[in-house]
CSV table of C-alpha atoms and ligand atoms in Angstrom, one decimal:
chain,number,residue,atom,x,y,z
A,1167,UNK,CA,0.0,0.0,0.0
A,1168,UNK,CA,1.2,3.5,-0.8
A,1169,UNK,CA,2.3,5.3,2.4
A,1170,UNK,CA,0.3,8.4,3.3
A,1171,UNK,CA,3.5,10.4,3.6
A,1172,UNK,CA,6.9,9.1,2.5
A,1173,UNK,CA,10.4,10.4,2.5
A,1174,UNK,CA,13.2,8.6,0.6
A,1175,UNK,CA,16.9,9.3,0.9
A,1176,UNK,CA,16.6,12.8,2.4
A,1177,UNK,CA,19.8,14.7,2.7
A,1178,UNK,CA,20.3,18.3,4.0
A,1179,UNK,CA,23.5,20.0,5.1
A,1180,UNK,CA,23.7,23.5,6.7
A,1181,UNK,CA,26.7,25.8,6.8
A,1182,UNK,CA,28.2,26.1,10.2
A,1183,UNK,CA,30.1,29.2,11.5
A,1184,UNK,CA,33.8,28.4,10.9
A,1185,UNK,CA,36.9,29.8,12.5
A,1186,UNK,CA,38.1,30.6,9.0
A,1187,UNK,CA,35.1,31.9,7.2
A,1188,UNK,CA,36.6,31.6,3.7
A,1189,UNK,CA,36.5,27.9,4.2
A,1190,UNK,CA,33.1,26.6,3.6
A,1191,UNK,CA,32.1,24.2,6.4
A,1192,UNK,CA,28.9,22.3,6.4
A,1193,UNK,CA,27.3,19.8,8.6
A,1194,UNK,CA,24.7,17.2,7.6
A,1195,UNK,CA,21.5,17.7,9.5
A,1196,UNK,CA,19.9,14.8,7.5
A,1197,UNK,CA,22.1,12.1,6.1
A,1198,UNK,CA,20.0,9.8,3.9
A,1199,UNK,CA,16.7,9.5,5.8
A,1200,UNK,CA,13.8,7.2,4.8
A,1201,UNK,CA,10.5,7.5,6.6
A,1202,UNK,CA,7.0,6.3,5.9
A,1203,UNK,CA,3.7,7.1,7.6
A,1204,UNK,CA,1.7,3.9,6.8
A,1205,UNK,CA,-2.0,4.2,5.9
A,1206,UNK,CA,-4.2,4.2,9.0
A,1207,UNK,CA,-1.3,4.4,11.4
A,1208,UNK,CA,0.3,7.0,13.6
A,1209,UNK,CA,4.0,7.6,13.7
A,1210,UNK,CA,6.3,9.0,16.4
A,1211,UNK,CA,9.6,10.6,15.4
A,1212,UNK,CA,11.9,10.5,18.4
A,1213,UNK,CA,15.5,11.4,18.9
A,1214,UNK,CA,17.7,13.6,21.2
A,1215,UNK,CA,17.8,17.3,20.7
A,1216,UNK,CA,19.7,18.2,17.5
A,1217,UNK,CA,19.1,14.8,15.9
A,1218,UNK,CA,17.4,16.5,12.9
A,1219,UNK,CA,13.7,16.0,13.8
A,1220,UNK,CA,12.5,19.5,13.0
A,1221,UNK,CA,14.6,19.6,9.8
A,1222,UNK,CA,13.0,16.4,8.7
A,1223,UNK,CA,9.6,17.8,9.4
A,1224,UNK,CA,10.3,20.9,7.3
A,1225,UNK,CA,11.2,18.7,4.3
A,1226,UNK,CA,8.2,16.4,4.9
A,1227,UNK,CA,5.9,19.4,4.9
A,1228,UNK,CA,7.5,20.9,1.7
A,1229,UNK,CA,8.6,24.0,3.6
A,1230,UNK,CA,12.2,23.5,2.6
A,1231,UNK,CA,13.9,21.7,-0.2
A,1232,UNK,CA,16.3,18.8,0.6
A,1233,UNK,CA,19.7,18.7,-1.0
A,1234,UNK,CA,18.8,15.2,-2.2
A,1235,UNK,CA,16.0,12.7,-1.9
A,1236,UNK,CA,12.2,13.1,-2.3
A,1237,UNK,CA,9.0,13.4,-0.4
A,1238,UNK,CA,5.6,12.0,-1.5
A,1239,UNK,CA,2.1,12.6,-0.1
A,1240,UNK,CA,-0.4,10.0,-1.2
A,1241,UNK,CA,2.0,9.0,-4.0
A,1242,UNK,CA,2.4,12.5,-5.4
A,1243,UNK,CA,5.7,14.5,-5.1
A,1244,UNK,CA,5.9,17.3,-2.6
A,1245,UNK,CA,8.1,20.4,-3.2
A,1246,UNK,CA,8.0,23.9,-1.8
A,1247,UNK,CA,6.6,25.1,-5.2
A,1248,UNK,CA,4.0,22.4,-5.5
A,1249,UNK,CA,2.9,21.0,-2.2
A,1250,UNK,CA,-0.1,19.4,-3.8
A,1251,UNK,CA,-2.8,18.0,-1.6
A,1252,UNK,CA,-0.5,18.2,1.4
A,1253,UNK,CA,-1.4,21.9,2.2
A,1254,UNK,CA,-5.1,21.0,2.2
A,1255,UNK,CA,-4.9,17.7,4.1
A,1256,UNK,CA,-2.2,18.1,6.7
A,1257,UNK,CA,-2.7,20.1,9.9
A,1258,UNK,CA,0.4,21.3,11.6
A,1259,UNK,CA,1.1,22.3,15.3
A,1260,UNK,CA,4.6,23.8,15.2
A,1261,UNK,CA,7.1,23.5,18.1
A,1262,UNK,CA,6.0,25.9,20.8
A,1263,UNK,CA,2.8,26.6,19.0
A,1264,UNK,CA,1.0,28.2,21.9
A,1265,UNK,CA,3.4,31.2,21.9
A,1266,UNK,CA,3.5,31.4,18.1
A,1267,UNK,CA,-0.2,32.5,18.0
A,1268,UNK,CA,-0.4,36.1,16.9
A,1269,UNK,CA,-0.8,38.0,20.2
A,1270,UNK,CA,-2.8,40.8,18.5
A,1271,UNK,CA,-5.4,38.5,17.0
A,1272,UNK,CA,-8.4,37.1,18.7
A,1273,UNK,CA,-8.7,33.3,18.8
A,1274,UNK,CA,-11.7,33.7,16.4
A,1275,UNK,CA,-9.4,35.4,13.8
A,1276,UNK,CA,-6.6,32.8,14.3
A,1277,UNK,CA,-9.0,29.9,13.9
A,1278,UNK,CA,-10.7,31.5,10.8
A,1279,UNK,CA,-7.5,32.2,9.0
A,1280,UNK,CA,-6.8,28.7,7.6
A,1281,UNK,CA,-10.3,28.4,6.3
A,1282,UNK,CA,-9.9,31.7,4.4
A,1283,UNK,CA,-6.7,30.4,2.7
A,1284,UNK,CA,-7.7,26.8,1.9
A,1285,UNK,CA,-9.9,25.6,-0.9
A,1286,UNK,CA,-13.3,24.2,-0.2
A,1287,UNK,CA,-14.3,26.3,2.8
A,1288,UNK,CA,-15.9,29.3,1.1
A,1289,UNK,CA,-19.5,28.0,1.6
A,1290,UNK,CA,-18.9,27.0,5.2
A,1291,UNK,CA,-19.8,29.3,8.2
A,1292,UNK,CA,-16.3,30.1,9.5
A,1293,UNK,CA,-17.5,31.4,12.8
A,1294,UNK,CA,-19.6,28.3,13.5
A,1295,UNK,CA,-16.6,26.1,12.6
A,1296,UNK,CA,-14.4,28.1,15.0
A,1297,UNK,CA,-16.8,27.6,17.8
A,1298,UNK,CA,-17.2,23.9,17.0
A,1299,UNK,CA,-13.4,23.5,17.2
A,1300,UNK,CA,-13.2,25.5,20.5
A,1301,UNK,CA,-15.6,23.0,22.0
A,1302,UNK,CA,-13.8,20.0,20.4
A,1303,UNK,CA,-10.5,20.9,22.2
A,1304,UNK,CA,-12.3,21.5,25.5
A,1305,UNK,CA,-12.3,25.4,25.5
A,1306,UNK,CA,-15.3,27.5,26.3
A,1307,UNK,CA,-16.6,28.8,23.0
A,1308,UNK,CA,-17.7,32.0,24.8
A,1309,UNK,CA,-14.0,32.9,25.1
A,1310,UNK,CA,-13.4,32.9,21.3
A,1311,UNK,CA,-13.0,36.7,21.1
A,1312,UNK,CA,-10.2,36.8,23.7
A,1313,UNK,CA,-6.5,37.2,22.7
A,1314,UNK,CA,-3.9,34.5,23.3
A,1315,UNK,CA,-2.5,36.5,26.3
A,1316,UNK,CA,-5.7,35.9,28.2
A,1317,UNK,CA,-5.3,32.1,28.2
A,1318,UNK,CA,-2.9,29.8,30.1
A,1319,UNK,CA,-0.1,28.0,28.3
A,1320,UNK,CA,-2.1,24.7,28.2
A,1321,UNK,CA,-5.1,26.6,26.8
A,1322,UNK,CA,-2.9,28.2,24.1
A,1323,UNK,CA,-1.7,24.8,23.2
A,1324,UNK,CA,-5.4,23.7,22.8
A,1325,UNK,CA,-6.0,26.8,20.6
A,1326,UNK,CA,-3.0,25.8,18.4
A,1327,UNK,CA,-4.5,22.3,18.1
A,1328,UNK,CA,-7.9,23.6,17.2
A,1329,UNK,CA,-6.3,25.8,14.5
A,1330,UNK,CA,-4.4,22.7,13.1
A,1331,UNK,CA,-7.7,20.7,13.0
A,1332,UNK,CA,-10.0,23.4,11.7
A,1333,UNK,CA,-9.9,22.4,8.0
A,1334,UNK,CA,-10.5,18.8,8.9
A,1335,UNK,CA,-7.1,17.4,8.0
A,1336,UNK,CA,-6.4,13.7,7.4
A,1337,UNK,CA,-3.0,14.0,8.9
A,1338,UNK,CA,-1.9,16.0,12.0
A,1339,UNK,CA,1.7,16.8,12.4
A,1340,UNK,CA,2.8,17.9,15.9
A,1341,UNK,CA,6.3,19.0,16.9
A,1342,UNK,CA,7.1,18.7,20.6
A,1343,UNK,CA,3.5,19.7,21.6
A,1344,UNK,CA,3.8,19.1,25.3
A,1345,UNK,CA,7.3,20.3,26.2
A,1346,UNK,CA,6.3,23.7,27.5
A,1347,UNK,CA,3.5,22.7,29.8
A,1348,UNK,CA,3.3,21.2,33.3
A,1349,UNK,CA,2.8,17.4,33.7
A,1350,UNK,CA,-0.9,17.6,34.6
A,1351,UNK,CA,-1.6,19.8,31.6
A,1352,UNK,CA,0.4,17.4,29.4
A,1353,UNK,CA,-1.6,14.4,30.6
A,1354,UNK,CA,-4.9,16.2,29.8
A,1355,UNK,CA,-3.6,17.2,26.3
A,1356,UNK,CA,-2.5,13.7,25.5
A,1357,UNK,CA,-5.9,12.3,26.6
A,1358,UNK,CA,-7.6,15.0,24.4
A,1359,UNK,CA,-5.4,14.1,21.4
A,1360,UNK,CA,-6.0,10.4,21.8
A,1361,UNK,CA,-9.7,10.8,21.9
A,1362,UNK,CA,-9.6,13.1,18.8
A,1363,UNK,CA,-7.6,10.4,17.0
A,1364,UNK,CA,-10.0,7.7,18.0
A,1365,UNK,CA,-13.1,9.7,17.1
A,1366,UNK,CA,-11.9,11.1,13.7
A,1367,UNK,CA,-9.4,8.5,12.5
A,1368,UNK,CA,-6.9,11.2,11.8
A,1369,UNK,CA,-3.3,10.0,11.4
A,1370,UNK,CA,-0.7,11.6,13.7
A,1371,UNK,CA,2.9,12.3,13.0
A,1372,UNK,CA,4.3,13.2,16.4
A,1373,UNK,CA,7.7,14.6,17.1
A,1374,UNK,CA,8.7,14.1,20.7
A,1375,UNK,CA,11.4,13.1,23.1
A,1376,UNK,CA,8.7,12.0,25.5
A,1377,UNK,CA,8.5,8.3,24.9
A,1378,UNK,CA,5.5,7.8,27.2
A,1379,UNK,CA,3.5,10.2,25.0
A,1380,UNK,CA,4.7,8.5,21.9
A,1381,UNK,CA,3.6,5.2,23.2
A,1382,UNK,CA,0.2,6.4,24.1
A,1383,UNK,CA,-0.5,8.1,20.7
A,1384,UNK,CA,1.4,6.2,18.1
A,1385,UNK,CA,1.6,2.8,16.4
A,1386,UNK,CA,5.1,3.1,14.8
A,1387,UNK,CA,8.3,4.8,15.7
A,1388,UNK,CA,11.3,6.2,13.8
A,1389,UNK,CA,14.4,6.8,16.0
A,1390,UNK,CA,16.6,9.5,14.6
A,1391,UNK,CA,20.2,10.0,15.7
A,1392,UNK,CA,22.8,12.4,14.2
A,1393,UNK,CA,20.6,12.8,11.0
A,1394,UNK,CA,20.2,9.1,10.4
A,1395,UNK,CA,17.5,6.6,11.1
A,1396,UNK,CA,18.9,4.4,13.9
A,1397,UNK,CA,15.9,2.2,14.1
A,1398,UNK,CA,12.3,2.1,12.9
A,1399,UNK,CA,9.3,-0.2,13.4
A,1400,UNK,CA,6.2,-0.9,15.5
A,1401,UNK,CA,6.5,1.1,18.7
A,1402,UNK,CA,5.8,-1.9,21.0
A,1403,UNK,CA,8.6,-3.9,19.5
A,1404,UNK,CA,11.2,-1.1,19.5
A,1405,UNK,CA,10.4,-0.1,23.1
A,1406,UNK,CA,10.4,-3.7,24.3
A,1407,UNK,CA,13.6,-4.7,22.5
A,1408,UNK,CA,15.6,-1.7,21.3
A,1409,UNK,CA,18.1,-2.8,18.7
A,1410,UNK,CA,20.0,0.4,18.4
A,1411,UNK,CA,22.1,2.3,20.9
A,1412,UNK,CA,20.1,5.4,20.2
A,1413,UNK,CA,16.8,3.8,21.1
A,1414,UNK,CA,18.3,2.2,24.1
A,1415,UNK,CA,19.8,5.5,25.3
A,1416,UNK,CA,16.4,7.3,24.9
A,1417,UNK,CA,14.7,4.6,26.8
A,1418,UNK,CA,17.4,4.6,29.4
A,1419,UNK,CA,17.1,8.4,29.8
A,1420,UNK,CA,13.4,7.8,30.7
A,1421,UNK,CA,14.7,5.4,33.4
A,1422,UNK,CA,12.0,2.8,32.7
A,1423,UNK,CA,9.9,1.6,29.9
A,1424,UNK,CA,6.9,3.8,29.4
A,1425,UNK,CA,3.6,2.6,30.9
A,1426,UNK,CA,1.9,0.1,28.5
A,1427,UNK,CA,-1.4,1.0,26.9
B,1533,LIG,N1,18.4,26.6,9.4
B,1533,LIG,C1,19.4,26.0,9.9
B,1533,LIG,N2,20.7,26.6,9.7
B,1533,LIG,C2,21.8,26.0,10.2
B,1533,LIG,N3,21.7,24.8,11.0
B,1533,LIG,C3,20.6,24.2,11.2
B,1533,LIG,C4,19.3,24.8,10.7
B,1533,LIG,N4,18.3,24.0,11.0
B,1533,LIG,C5,18.9,23.0,11.7
B,1533,LIG,N5,20.2,23.1,11.8
B,1533,LIG,C6,21.1,22.2,12.5
B,1533,LIG,O1,20.8,20.9,12.1
B,1533,LIG,C7,20.8,20.0,13.2
B,1533,LIG,C8,19.5,19.4,13.5
B,1533,LIG,O2,18.6,20.3,14.0
B,1533,LIG,P1,17.0,20.1,14.3
B,1533,LIG,O3,16.5,19.5,13.1
B,1533,LIG,O4,16.5,21.4,14.8
B,1533,LIG,O5,17.1,19.0,15.4
B,1533,LIG,P2,15.9,18.5,16.5
B,1533,LIG,O6,14.6,19.1,16.0
B,1533,LIG,O7,16.0,17.0,16.4
B,1533,LIG,O8,16.3,19.1,17.8
B,1533,LIG,C9,21.4,20.8,14.4
B,1533,LIG,O9,22.8,20.6,14.4
B,1533,LIG,C10,21.0,22.2,14.0
B,1533,LIG,O10,21.9,23.2,14.6
B,1534,LIG,MG1,13.2,20.3,17.0
């Protein structure tokens, strides 16, 4: 079966500041990465800080061109010039999304904006859709005209999630969604996301270093280390019997295996 989203042989190097600037020094952020989001499944992308997770996401979303390799969404090539169906069908919660909401805009305006840009929403009542999503993420629809500053960090995270979901995506990409919130808020957000996944059948591509969260939300895992895939497979198997040092290290850093579902 064709993967929903697939990367083959991605390479990307960035210039690094050098002691002798006339010498061009680059470092590979991605060094030949393959990844597949299998149909009907959710995927966790894990790896220590600097492993290349966010870089890989930018390539997967067609926001940046790889030096080499290719990305396909439902079998069709994705490039920054021609993202194809990906723009319509993929909702994105960027890293630290809560604080990336425009502080001057009401939640209503932030939620309506994607509907105004995307095809197929012209005949839909944008305000009604905004209120519907407020309720879906557990926020009081009566607060829709407040600005982001009037919400807590956890609530802003919910607003970012509502915005990513507003155009009814088939895939939800989330980069480190729970790193800036306290453990109780994180637990509530994970429960919310899990119930959304169960109800809507949306596929999640989750970037995280929290293996417990990955285990609760995802079926498969890709372990990234130094810009390469150290290990990939069903999350139960990788967590039970890590075959790579990178996966074992991540599990060791947690101190114990994450609680089973
Ligand atoms: N735009 C960029 N310019 C220069 N270096 C970058 C850029 N983006 C990422 N890098 C480098 O690539 C490596 C991987 O970064 P990143 O993808 O952000 O890792 P992660 O998200 O796993 O923490 C790091 O060494 C980082 O400094
Ligand atoms: Mg990152």
